[in-house]
PDB file of C-alpha atoms in Angstrom:
ATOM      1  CA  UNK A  75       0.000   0.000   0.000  1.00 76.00           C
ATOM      2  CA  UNK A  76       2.758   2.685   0.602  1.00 75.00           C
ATOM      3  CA  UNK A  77       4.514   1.735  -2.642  1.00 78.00           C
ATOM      4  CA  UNK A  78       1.363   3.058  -4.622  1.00 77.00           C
ATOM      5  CA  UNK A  79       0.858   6.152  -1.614  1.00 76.00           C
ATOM      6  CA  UNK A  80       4.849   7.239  -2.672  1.00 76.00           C
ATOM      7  CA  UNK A  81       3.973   6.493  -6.252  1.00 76.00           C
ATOM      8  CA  UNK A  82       0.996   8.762  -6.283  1.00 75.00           C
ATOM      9  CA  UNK A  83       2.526  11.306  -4.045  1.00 73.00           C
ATOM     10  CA  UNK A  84       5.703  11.499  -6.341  1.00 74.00           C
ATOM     11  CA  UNK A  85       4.034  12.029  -9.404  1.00 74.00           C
ATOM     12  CA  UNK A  86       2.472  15.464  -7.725  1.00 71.00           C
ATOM     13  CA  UNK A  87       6.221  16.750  -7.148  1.00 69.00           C
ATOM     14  CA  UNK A  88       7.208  15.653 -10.283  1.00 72.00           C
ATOM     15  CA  UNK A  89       8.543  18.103 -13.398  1.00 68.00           C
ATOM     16  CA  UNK A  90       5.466  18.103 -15.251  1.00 70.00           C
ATOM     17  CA  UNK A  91       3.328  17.086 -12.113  1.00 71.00           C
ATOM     18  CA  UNK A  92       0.408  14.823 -12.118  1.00 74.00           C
ATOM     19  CA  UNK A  93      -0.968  15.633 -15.022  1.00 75.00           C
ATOM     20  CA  UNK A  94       2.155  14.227 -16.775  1.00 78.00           C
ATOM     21  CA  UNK A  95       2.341  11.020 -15.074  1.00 77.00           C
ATOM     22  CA  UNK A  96      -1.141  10.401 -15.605  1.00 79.00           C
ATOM     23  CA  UNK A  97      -0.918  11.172 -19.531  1.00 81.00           C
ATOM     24  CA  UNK A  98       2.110   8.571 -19.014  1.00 82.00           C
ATOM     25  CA  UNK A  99       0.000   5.542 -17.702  1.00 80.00           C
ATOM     26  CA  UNK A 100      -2.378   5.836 -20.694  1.00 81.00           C
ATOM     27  CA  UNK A 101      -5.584   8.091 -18.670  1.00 82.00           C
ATOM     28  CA  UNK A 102      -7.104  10.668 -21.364  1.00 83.00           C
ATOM     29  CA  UNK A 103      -6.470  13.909 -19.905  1.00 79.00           C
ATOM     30  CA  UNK A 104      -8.681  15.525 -22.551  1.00 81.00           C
ATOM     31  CA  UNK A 105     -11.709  13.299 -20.969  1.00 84.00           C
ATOM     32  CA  UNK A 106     -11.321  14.542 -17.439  1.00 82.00           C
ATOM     33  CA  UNK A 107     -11.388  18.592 -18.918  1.00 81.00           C
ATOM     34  CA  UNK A 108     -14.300  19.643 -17.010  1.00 82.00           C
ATOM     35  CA  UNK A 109     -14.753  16.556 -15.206  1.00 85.00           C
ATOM     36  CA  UNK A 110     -15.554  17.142 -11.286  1.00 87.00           C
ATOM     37  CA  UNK A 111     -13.332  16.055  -8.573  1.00 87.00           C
ATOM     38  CA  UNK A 112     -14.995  13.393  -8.051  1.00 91.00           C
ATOM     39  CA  UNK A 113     -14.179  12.775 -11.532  1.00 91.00           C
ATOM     40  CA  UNK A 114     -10.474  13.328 -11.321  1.00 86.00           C
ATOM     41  CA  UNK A 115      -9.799  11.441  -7.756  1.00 88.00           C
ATOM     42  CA  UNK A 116     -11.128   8.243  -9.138  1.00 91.00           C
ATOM     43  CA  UNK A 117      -8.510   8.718 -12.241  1.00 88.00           C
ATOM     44  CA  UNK A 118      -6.282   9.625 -10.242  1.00 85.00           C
ATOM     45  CA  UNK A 119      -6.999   6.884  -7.680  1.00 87.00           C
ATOM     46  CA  UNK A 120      -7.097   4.459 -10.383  1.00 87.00           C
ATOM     47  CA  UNK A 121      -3.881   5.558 -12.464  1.00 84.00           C
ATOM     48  CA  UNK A 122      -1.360   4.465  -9.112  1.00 82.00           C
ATOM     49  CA  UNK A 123      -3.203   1.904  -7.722  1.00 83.00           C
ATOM     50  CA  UNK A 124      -1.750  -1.813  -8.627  1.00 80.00           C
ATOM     51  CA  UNK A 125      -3.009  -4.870  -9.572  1.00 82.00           C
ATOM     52  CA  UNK A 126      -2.438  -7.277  -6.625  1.00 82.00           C
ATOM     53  CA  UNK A 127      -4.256  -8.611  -3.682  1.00 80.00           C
ATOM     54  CA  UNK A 128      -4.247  -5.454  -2.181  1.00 81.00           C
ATOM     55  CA  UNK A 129      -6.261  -3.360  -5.089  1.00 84.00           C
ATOM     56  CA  UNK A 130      -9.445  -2.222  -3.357  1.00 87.00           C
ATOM     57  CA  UNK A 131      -7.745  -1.408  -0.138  1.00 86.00           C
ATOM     58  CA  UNK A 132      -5.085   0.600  -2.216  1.00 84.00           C
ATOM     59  CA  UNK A 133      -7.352   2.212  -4.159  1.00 88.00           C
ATOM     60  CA  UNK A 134      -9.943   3.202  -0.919  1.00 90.00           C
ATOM     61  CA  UNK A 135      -7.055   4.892   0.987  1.00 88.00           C
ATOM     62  CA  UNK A 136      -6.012   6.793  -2.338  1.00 88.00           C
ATOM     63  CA  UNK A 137      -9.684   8.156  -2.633  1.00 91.00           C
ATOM     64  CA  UNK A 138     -10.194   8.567   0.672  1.00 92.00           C
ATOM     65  CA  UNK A 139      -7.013  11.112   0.888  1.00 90.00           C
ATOM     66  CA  UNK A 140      -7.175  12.366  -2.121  1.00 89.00           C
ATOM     67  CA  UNK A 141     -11.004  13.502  -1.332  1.00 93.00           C
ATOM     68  CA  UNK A 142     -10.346  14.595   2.003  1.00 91.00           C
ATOM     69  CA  UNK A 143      -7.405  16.629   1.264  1.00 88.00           C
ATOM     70  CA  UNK A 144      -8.476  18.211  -2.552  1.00 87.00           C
ATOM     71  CA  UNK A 145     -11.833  18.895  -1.497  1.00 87.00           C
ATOM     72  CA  UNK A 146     -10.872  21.815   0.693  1.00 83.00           C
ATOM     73  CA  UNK A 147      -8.049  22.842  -1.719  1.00 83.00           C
ATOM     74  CA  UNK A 148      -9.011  25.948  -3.488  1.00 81.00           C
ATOM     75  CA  UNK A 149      -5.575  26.694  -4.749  1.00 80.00           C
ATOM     76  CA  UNK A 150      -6.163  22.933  -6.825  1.00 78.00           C
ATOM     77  CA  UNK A 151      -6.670  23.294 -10.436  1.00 78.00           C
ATOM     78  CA  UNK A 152      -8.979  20.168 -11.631  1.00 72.00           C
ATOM     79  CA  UNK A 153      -8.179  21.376 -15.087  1.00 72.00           C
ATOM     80  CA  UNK A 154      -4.938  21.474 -15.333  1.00 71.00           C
ATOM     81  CA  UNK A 155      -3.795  19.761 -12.138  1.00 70.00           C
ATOM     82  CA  UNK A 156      -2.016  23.073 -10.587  1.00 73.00           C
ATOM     83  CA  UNK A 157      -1.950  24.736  -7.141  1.00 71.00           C
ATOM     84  CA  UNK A 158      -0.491  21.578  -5.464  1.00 73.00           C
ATOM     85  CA  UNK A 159       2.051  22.968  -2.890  1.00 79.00           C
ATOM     86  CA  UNK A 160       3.625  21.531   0.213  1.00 81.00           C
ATOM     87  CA  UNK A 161       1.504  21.777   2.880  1.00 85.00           C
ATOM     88  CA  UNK A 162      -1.097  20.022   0.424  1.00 83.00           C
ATOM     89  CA  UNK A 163       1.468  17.379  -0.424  1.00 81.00           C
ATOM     90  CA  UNK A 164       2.154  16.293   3.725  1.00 86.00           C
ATOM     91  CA  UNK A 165      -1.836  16.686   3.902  1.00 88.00           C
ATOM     92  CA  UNK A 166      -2.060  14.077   1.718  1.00 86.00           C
ATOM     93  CA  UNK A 167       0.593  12.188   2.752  1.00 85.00           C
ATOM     94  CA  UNK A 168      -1.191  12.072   6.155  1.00 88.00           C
ATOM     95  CA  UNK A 169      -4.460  11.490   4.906  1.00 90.00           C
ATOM     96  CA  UNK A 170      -3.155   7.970   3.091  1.00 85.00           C
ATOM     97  CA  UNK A 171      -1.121   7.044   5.900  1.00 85.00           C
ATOM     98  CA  UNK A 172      -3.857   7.710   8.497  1.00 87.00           C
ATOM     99  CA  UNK A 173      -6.774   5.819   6.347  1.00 88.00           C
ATOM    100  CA  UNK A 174      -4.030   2.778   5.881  1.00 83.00           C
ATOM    101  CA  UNK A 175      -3.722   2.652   9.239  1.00 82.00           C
ATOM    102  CA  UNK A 176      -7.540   3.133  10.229  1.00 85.00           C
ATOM    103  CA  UNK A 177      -8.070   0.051   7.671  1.00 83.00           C
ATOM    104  CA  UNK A 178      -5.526  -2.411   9.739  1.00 79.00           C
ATOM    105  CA  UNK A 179      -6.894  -1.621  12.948  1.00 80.00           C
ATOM    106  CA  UNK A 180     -10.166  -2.846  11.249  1.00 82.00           C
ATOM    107  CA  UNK A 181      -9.129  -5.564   9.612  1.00 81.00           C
ATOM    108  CA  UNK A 182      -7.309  -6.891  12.529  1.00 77.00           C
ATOM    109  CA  UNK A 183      -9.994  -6.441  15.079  1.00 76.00           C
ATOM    110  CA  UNK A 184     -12.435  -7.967  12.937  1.00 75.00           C
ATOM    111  CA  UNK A 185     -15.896  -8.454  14.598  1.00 75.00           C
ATOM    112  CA  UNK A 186     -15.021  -7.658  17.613  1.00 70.00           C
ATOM    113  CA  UNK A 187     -14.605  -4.254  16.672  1.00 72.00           C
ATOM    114  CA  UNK A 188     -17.958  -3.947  16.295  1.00 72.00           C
ATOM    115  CA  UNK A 189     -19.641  -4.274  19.698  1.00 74.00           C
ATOM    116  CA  UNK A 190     -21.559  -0.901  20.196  1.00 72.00           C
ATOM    117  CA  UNK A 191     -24.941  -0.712  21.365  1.00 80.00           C
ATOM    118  CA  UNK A 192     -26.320   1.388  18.534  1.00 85.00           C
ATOM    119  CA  UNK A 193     -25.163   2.849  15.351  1.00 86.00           C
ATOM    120  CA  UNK A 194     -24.383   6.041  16.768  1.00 90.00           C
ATOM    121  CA  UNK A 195     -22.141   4.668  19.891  1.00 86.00           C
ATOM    122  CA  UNK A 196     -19.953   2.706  17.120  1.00 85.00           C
ATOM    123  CA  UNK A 197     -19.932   6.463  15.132  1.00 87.00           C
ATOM    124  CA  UNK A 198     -18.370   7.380  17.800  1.00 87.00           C
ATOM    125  CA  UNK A 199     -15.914   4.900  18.650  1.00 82.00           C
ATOM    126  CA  UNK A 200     -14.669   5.076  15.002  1.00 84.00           C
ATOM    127  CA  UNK A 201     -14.446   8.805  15.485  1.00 87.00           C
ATOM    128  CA  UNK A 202     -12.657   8.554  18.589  1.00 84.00           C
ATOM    129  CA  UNK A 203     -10.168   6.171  17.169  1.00 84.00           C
ATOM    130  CA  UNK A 204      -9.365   8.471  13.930  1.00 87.00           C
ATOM    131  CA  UNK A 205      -8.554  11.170  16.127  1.00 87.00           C
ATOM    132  CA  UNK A 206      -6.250   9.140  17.815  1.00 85.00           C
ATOM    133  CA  UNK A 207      -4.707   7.657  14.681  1.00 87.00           C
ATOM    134  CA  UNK A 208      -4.481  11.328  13.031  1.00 89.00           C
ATOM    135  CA  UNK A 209      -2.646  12.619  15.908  1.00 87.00           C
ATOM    136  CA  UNK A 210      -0.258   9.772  15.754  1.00 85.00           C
ATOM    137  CA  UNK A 211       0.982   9.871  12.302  1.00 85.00           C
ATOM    138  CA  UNK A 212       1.208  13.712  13.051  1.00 87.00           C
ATOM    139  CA  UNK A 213       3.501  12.784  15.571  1.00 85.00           C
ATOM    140  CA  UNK A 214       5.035  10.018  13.341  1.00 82.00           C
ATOM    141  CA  UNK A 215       5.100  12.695  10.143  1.00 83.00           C
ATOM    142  CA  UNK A 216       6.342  15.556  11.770  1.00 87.00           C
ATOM    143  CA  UNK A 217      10.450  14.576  12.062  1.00 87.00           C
ATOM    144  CA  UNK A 218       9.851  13.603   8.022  1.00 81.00           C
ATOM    145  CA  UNK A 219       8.606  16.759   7.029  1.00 85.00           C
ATOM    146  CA  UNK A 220      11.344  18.736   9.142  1.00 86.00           C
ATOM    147  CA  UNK A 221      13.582  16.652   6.910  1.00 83.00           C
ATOM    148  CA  UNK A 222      12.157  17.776   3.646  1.00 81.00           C
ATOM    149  CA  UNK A 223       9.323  14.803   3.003  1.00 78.00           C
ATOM    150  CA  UNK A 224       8.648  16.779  -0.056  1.00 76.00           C
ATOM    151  CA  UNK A 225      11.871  15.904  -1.882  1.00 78.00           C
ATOM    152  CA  UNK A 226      11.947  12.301  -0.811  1.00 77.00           C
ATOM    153  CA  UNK A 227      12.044   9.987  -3.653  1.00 78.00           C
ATOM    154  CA  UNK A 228       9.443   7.123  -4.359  1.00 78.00           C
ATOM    155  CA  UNK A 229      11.334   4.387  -2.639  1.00 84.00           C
ATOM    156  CA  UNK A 230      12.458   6.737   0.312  1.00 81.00           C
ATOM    157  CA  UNK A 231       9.086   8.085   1.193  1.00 78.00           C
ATOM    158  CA  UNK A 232       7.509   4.427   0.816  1.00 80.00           C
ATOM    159  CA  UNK A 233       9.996   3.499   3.608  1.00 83.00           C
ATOM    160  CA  UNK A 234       9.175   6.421   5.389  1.00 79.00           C
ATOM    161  CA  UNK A 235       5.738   5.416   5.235  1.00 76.00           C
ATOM    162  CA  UNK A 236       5.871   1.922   6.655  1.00 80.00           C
ATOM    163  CA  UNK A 237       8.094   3.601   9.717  1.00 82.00           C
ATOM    164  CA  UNK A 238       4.647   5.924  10.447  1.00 79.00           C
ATOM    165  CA  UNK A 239       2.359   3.012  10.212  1.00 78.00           C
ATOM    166  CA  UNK A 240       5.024   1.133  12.331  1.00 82.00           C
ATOM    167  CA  UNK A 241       4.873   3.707  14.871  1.00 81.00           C
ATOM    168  CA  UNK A 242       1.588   4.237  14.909  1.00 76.00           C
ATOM    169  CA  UNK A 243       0.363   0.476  15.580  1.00 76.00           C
ATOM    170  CA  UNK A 244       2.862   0.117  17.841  1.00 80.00           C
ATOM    171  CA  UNK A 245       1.451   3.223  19.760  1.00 77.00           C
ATOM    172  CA  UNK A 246      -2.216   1.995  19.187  1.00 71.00           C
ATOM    173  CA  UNK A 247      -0.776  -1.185  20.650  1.00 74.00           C
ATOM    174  CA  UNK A 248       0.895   0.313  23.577  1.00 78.00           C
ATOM    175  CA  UNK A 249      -2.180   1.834  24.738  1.00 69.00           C
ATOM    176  CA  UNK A 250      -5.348   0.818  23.251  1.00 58.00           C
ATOM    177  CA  UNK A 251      -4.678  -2.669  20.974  1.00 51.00           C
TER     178      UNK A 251
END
């Protein structure tokens, strides 16, 4: 999963940005011109997500971050995939790492995660555990970005990415697993 995060992260810092990358992995640019972002994030999603065993829960996280993070972006061009700057880039860095996460706490707790009362008690318990998991992989992120996560290459911030998730399970572990 944080092969394809670093992949899709990359291709935002790269010389001709996403746009370019995407035109490279065969997506018609000219048929996302006036597409919404809705639109684009699935392209987008789709373009860096891999064809393995892992596919859906690649491709979830990517939308989930990309959606979360270019949403509220008003500096983000859907046309011509401009206005991407830093703080964007670690917000969606984040966003991945923090949905990745969110989805192995899940996975591994299985059923028994699910032992609310009502609908709205089990709202809350998954609301109380992303804010726990977002502050951790803020803790976990911030050393990276004081280091320049921006300028990390593919394979660098994919290792830099399993570290945070690292850190964070273990933390979730420590206290709460």
């Amino acid at each position: 999963m944080m092969a394809a995060g670093a992949s899709a992260f990359t291709a935002f810092n790269s010389p001709g940005g996403i746009g370019a990358v995407l035109a490279s992995v065969g997506v018609d640019l000219a048929s996302l011109r006036g597409a919404d972002l809705n639109t684009v994030i699935e392209a987008i999603a789709r373009a860096f997500t891999p064809d393995n065993a892992d596919d859906a829960k690649i491709e979830e996280a990517l939308r989930a971050a990309l959606d979360e993070v270019l949403r509220d972006d008003p500096d983000f061009n859907v046309e011509t995939f401009q206005g991407f700057d830093d703080d964007t880039y670690v917000n969606l860095v984040a966003a991945f790492i923090e949905s990745c996460v969110l989805q192995q706490i899940l996975s591994e707790a299985g059923p028994g995660w699910d032992r609310a009362d009502d609908a709205v008690q089990q709202q809350a318990r998954e609301n109380a555990l992303r804010e726990t998991i977002r502050a951790e992989v803020g803790h976990h992120l911030q050393p990276l970005v004081n280091r320049g996560i921006t300028s990390m290459s593919r394979d660098q911030l994919t290792m830099a990415q399993v570290a945070i998730v690292a850190g964070v399970l273990r933390s979730w572990e420590a206290n709460d697993g």
